[in-house]
Short mmCIF file of C-alpha atoms in Angstrom, two decimals:
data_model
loop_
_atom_site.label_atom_id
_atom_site.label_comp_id
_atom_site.label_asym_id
_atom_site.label_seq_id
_atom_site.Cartn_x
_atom_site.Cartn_y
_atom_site.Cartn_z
CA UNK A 13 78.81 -245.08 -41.12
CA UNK A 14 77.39 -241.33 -41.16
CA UNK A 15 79.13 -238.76 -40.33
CA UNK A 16 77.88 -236.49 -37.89
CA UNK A 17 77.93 -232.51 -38.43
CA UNK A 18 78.38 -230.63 -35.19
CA UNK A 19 78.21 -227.47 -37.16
CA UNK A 20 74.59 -228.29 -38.16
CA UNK A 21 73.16 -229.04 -34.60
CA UNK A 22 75.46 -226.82 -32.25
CA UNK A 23 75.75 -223.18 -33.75
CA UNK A 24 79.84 -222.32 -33.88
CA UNK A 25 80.12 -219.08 -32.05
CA UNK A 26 82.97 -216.81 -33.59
CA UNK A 27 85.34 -214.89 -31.46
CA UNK A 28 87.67 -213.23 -33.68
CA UNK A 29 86.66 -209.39 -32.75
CA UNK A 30 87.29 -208.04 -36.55
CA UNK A 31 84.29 -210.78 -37.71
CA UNK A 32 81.45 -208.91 -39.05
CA UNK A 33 77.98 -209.93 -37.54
CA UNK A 34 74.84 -209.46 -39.71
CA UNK A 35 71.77 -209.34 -37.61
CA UNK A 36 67.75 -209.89 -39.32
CA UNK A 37 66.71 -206.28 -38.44
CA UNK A 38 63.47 -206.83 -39.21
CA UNK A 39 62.61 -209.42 -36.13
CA UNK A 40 64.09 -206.94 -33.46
CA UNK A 41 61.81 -204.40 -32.10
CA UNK A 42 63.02 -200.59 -32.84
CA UNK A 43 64.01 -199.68 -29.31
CA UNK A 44 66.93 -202.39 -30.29
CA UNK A 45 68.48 -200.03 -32.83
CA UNK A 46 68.88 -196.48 -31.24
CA UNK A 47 71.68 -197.50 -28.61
CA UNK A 48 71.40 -196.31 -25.15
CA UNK A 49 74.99 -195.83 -23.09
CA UNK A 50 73.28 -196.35 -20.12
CA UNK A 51 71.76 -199.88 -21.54
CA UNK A 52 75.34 -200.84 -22.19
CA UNK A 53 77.56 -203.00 -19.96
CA UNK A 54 80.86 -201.38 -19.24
CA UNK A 55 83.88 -203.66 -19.12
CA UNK A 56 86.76 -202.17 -15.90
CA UNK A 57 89.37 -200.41 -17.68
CA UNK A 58 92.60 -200.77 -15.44
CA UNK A 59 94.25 -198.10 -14.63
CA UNK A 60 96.90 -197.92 -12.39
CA UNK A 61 97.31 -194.45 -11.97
CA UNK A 62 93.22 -194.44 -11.07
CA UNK A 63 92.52 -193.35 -7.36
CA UNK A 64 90.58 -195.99 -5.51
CA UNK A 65 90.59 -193.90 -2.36
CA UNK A 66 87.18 -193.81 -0.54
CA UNK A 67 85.65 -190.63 -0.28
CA UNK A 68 85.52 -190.72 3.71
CA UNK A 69 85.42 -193.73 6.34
CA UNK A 70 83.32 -194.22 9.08
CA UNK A 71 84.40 -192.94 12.63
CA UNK A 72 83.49 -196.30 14.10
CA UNK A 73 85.77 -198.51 11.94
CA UNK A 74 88.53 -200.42 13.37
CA UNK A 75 92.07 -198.29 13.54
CA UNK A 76 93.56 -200.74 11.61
CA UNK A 77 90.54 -200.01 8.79
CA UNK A 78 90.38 -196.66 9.33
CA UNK A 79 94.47 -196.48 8.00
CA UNK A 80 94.10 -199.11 5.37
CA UNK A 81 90.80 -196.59 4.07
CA UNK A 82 93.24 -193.09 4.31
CA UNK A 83 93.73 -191.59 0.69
CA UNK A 84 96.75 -192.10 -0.83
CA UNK A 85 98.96 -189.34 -1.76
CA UNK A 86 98.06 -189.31 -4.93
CA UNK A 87 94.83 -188.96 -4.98
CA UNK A 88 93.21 -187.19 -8.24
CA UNK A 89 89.89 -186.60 -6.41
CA UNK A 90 89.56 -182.78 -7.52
CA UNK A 91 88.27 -180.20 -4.63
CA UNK A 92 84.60 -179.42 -5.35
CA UNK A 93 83.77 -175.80 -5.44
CA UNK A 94 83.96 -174.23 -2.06
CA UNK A 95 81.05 -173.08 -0.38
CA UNK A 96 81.22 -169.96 1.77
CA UNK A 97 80.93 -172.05 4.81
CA UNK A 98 83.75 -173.60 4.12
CA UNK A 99 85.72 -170.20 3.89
CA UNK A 100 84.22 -169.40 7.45
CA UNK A 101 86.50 -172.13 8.71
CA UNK A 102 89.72 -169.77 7.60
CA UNK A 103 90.16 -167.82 10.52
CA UNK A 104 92.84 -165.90 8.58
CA UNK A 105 90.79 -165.45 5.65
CA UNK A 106 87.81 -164.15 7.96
CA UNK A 107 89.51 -161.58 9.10
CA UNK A 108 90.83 -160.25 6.48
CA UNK A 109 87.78 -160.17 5.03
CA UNK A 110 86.22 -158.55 8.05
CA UNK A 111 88.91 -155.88 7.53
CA UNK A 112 88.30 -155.09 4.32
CA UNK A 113 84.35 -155.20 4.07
CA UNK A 114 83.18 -154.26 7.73
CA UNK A 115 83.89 -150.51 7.34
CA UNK A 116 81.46 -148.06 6.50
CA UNK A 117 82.26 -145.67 3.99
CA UNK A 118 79.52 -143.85 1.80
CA UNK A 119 81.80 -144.29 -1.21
CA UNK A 120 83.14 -147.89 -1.05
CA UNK A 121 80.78 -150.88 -1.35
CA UNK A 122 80.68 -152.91 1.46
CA UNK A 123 78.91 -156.15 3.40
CA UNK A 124 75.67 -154.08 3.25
CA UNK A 125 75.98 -154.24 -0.58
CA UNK A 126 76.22 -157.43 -1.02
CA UNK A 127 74.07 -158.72 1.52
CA UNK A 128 71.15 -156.15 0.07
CA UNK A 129 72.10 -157.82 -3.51
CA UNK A 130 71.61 -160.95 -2.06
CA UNK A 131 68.24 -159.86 -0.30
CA UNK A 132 68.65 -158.75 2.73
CA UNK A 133 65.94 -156.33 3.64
CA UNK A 134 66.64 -152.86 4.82
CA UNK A 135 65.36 -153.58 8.28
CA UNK A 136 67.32 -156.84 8.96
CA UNK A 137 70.44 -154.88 7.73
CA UNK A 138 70.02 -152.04 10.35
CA UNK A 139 69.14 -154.88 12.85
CA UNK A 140 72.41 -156.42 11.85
CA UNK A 141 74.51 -153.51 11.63
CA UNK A 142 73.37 -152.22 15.44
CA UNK A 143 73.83 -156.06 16.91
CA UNK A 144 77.40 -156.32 15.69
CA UNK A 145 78.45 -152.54 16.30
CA UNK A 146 80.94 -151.74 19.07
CA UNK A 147 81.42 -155.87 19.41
CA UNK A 148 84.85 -157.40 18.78
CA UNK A 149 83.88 -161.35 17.98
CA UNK A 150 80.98 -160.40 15.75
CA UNK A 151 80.75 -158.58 12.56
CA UNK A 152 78.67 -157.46 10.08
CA UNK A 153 80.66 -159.27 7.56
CA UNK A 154 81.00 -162.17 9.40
CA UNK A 155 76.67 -162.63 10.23
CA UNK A 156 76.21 -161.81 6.99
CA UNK A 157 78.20 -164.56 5.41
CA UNK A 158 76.95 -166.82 8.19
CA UNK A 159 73.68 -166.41 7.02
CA UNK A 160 74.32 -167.10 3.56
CA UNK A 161 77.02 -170.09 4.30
CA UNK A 162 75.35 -172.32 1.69
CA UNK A 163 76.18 -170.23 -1.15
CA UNK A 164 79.28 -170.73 -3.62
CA UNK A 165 82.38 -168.84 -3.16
CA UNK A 166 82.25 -168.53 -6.74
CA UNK A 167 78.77 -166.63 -5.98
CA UNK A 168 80.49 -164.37 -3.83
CA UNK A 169 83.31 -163.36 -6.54
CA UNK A 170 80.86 -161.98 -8.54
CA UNK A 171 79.33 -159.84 -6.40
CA UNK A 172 82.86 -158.80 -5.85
CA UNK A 173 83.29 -158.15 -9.92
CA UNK A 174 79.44 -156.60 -9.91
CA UNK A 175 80.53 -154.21 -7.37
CA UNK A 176 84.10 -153.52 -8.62
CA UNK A 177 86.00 -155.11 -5.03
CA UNK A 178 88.82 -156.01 -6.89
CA UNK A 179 90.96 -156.01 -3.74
CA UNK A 180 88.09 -159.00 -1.97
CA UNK A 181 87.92 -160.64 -5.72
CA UNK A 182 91.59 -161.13 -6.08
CA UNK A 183 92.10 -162.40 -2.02
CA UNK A 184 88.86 -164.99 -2.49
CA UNK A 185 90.56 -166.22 -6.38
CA UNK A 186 94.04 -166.35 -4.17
CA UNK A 187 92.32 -168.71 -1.45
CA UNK A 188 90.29 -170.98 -4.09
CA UNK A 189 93.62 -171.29 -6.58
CA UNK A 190 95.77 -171.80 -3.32
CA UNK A 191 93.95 -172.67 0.18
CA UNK A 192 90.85 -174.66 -0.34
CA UNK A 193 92.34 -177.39 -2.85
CA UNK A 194 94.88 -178.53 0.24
CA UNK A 195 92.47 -177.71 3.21
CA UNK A 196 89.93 -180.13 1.39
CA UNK A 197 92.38 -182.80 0.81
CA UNK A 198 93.23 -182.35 4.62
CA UNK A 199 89.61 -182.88 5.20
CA UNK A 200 88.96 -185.96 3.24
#
């Protein structure tokens, strides 16, 4: 009777991670050998402290959805950087700001400044200035920020530093450090 070799017509594939593999080099193609992360499979790494909390759900889900889809408390989703139309939803903020930029002085840099930095011409400045003056919803400060809503806070702070409005650079750092992180997480 002959014995029959399994080893010689089925290859043995070895498991044992710590195995070296030798490969023929020279049949691959050279693509083969510079590895790509992105060509890589990832294996799911548990983690149980990992947020699986959906970014936002959709208003016409089911109730029931909607509160299974809430975040969690701890979610580690980090606030992106605020954008100045976010801030315009701060009523508190706004008008502080108002306060403190809306005045006309020749020696203290104001909304004009930074809206001229920003490039604002000098005629839709005087426009602007004489369609907010004398009105108590509207200001200068507040149009001009409007108009430029899509911009960073962060942009903002350095026109603060660029014209030396440490008092409106240290009340915008305040609200990013301390506001926007938990109005955002209210949001989403």
């Amino acid at each position: 009777m002959t014995e029959i070799s399994l080893e010689a017509n089925y290859p043995v594939q070895v498991t044992d991670p710590h195995d070296a593999v030798t490969l023929h080099l020279s049949s691959m193609p050279s693509r083969y050998l510079s590895p790509s992360s992105e060509d890589r499979i990832r294996q799911p790494v548990e983690d149980v402290e990992e947020c699986t909390c959906p970014s936002s759900t959709s208003p016409d889900c089911p109730k029931q959805l909607q509160l299974l889809n809430s975040p969690c408390e701890k979610c580690c989703c980090p606030a992106p950087p605020p954008k100045i139309s976010d801030l315009m939803n701060d009523k508190d903020l706004l008008d502080v700001l108002r306060l403190k930029l809306d005045p006309n002085h020749c020696t203290i840099k104001n909304w004009k400044n930074f809206a001229s930095r920003w490039g604002m011409s000098y005629d839709e400045l005087t426009l602007l200035e004489h369609r907010t003056q004398g009105s108590l919803y509207h200001s200068p400060t507040q149009e001009f920020l409007l108009r430029y809503n899509q911009k960073t806070v962060t942009e903002l702070t350095e026109l603060c530093r660029f014209y030396q409005r440490i008092d409106v650079l240290r009340l915008l750092q305040s609200w990013i450090e301390k506001d926007w992180p938990s109005r955002w997480q209210q949001a989403h």
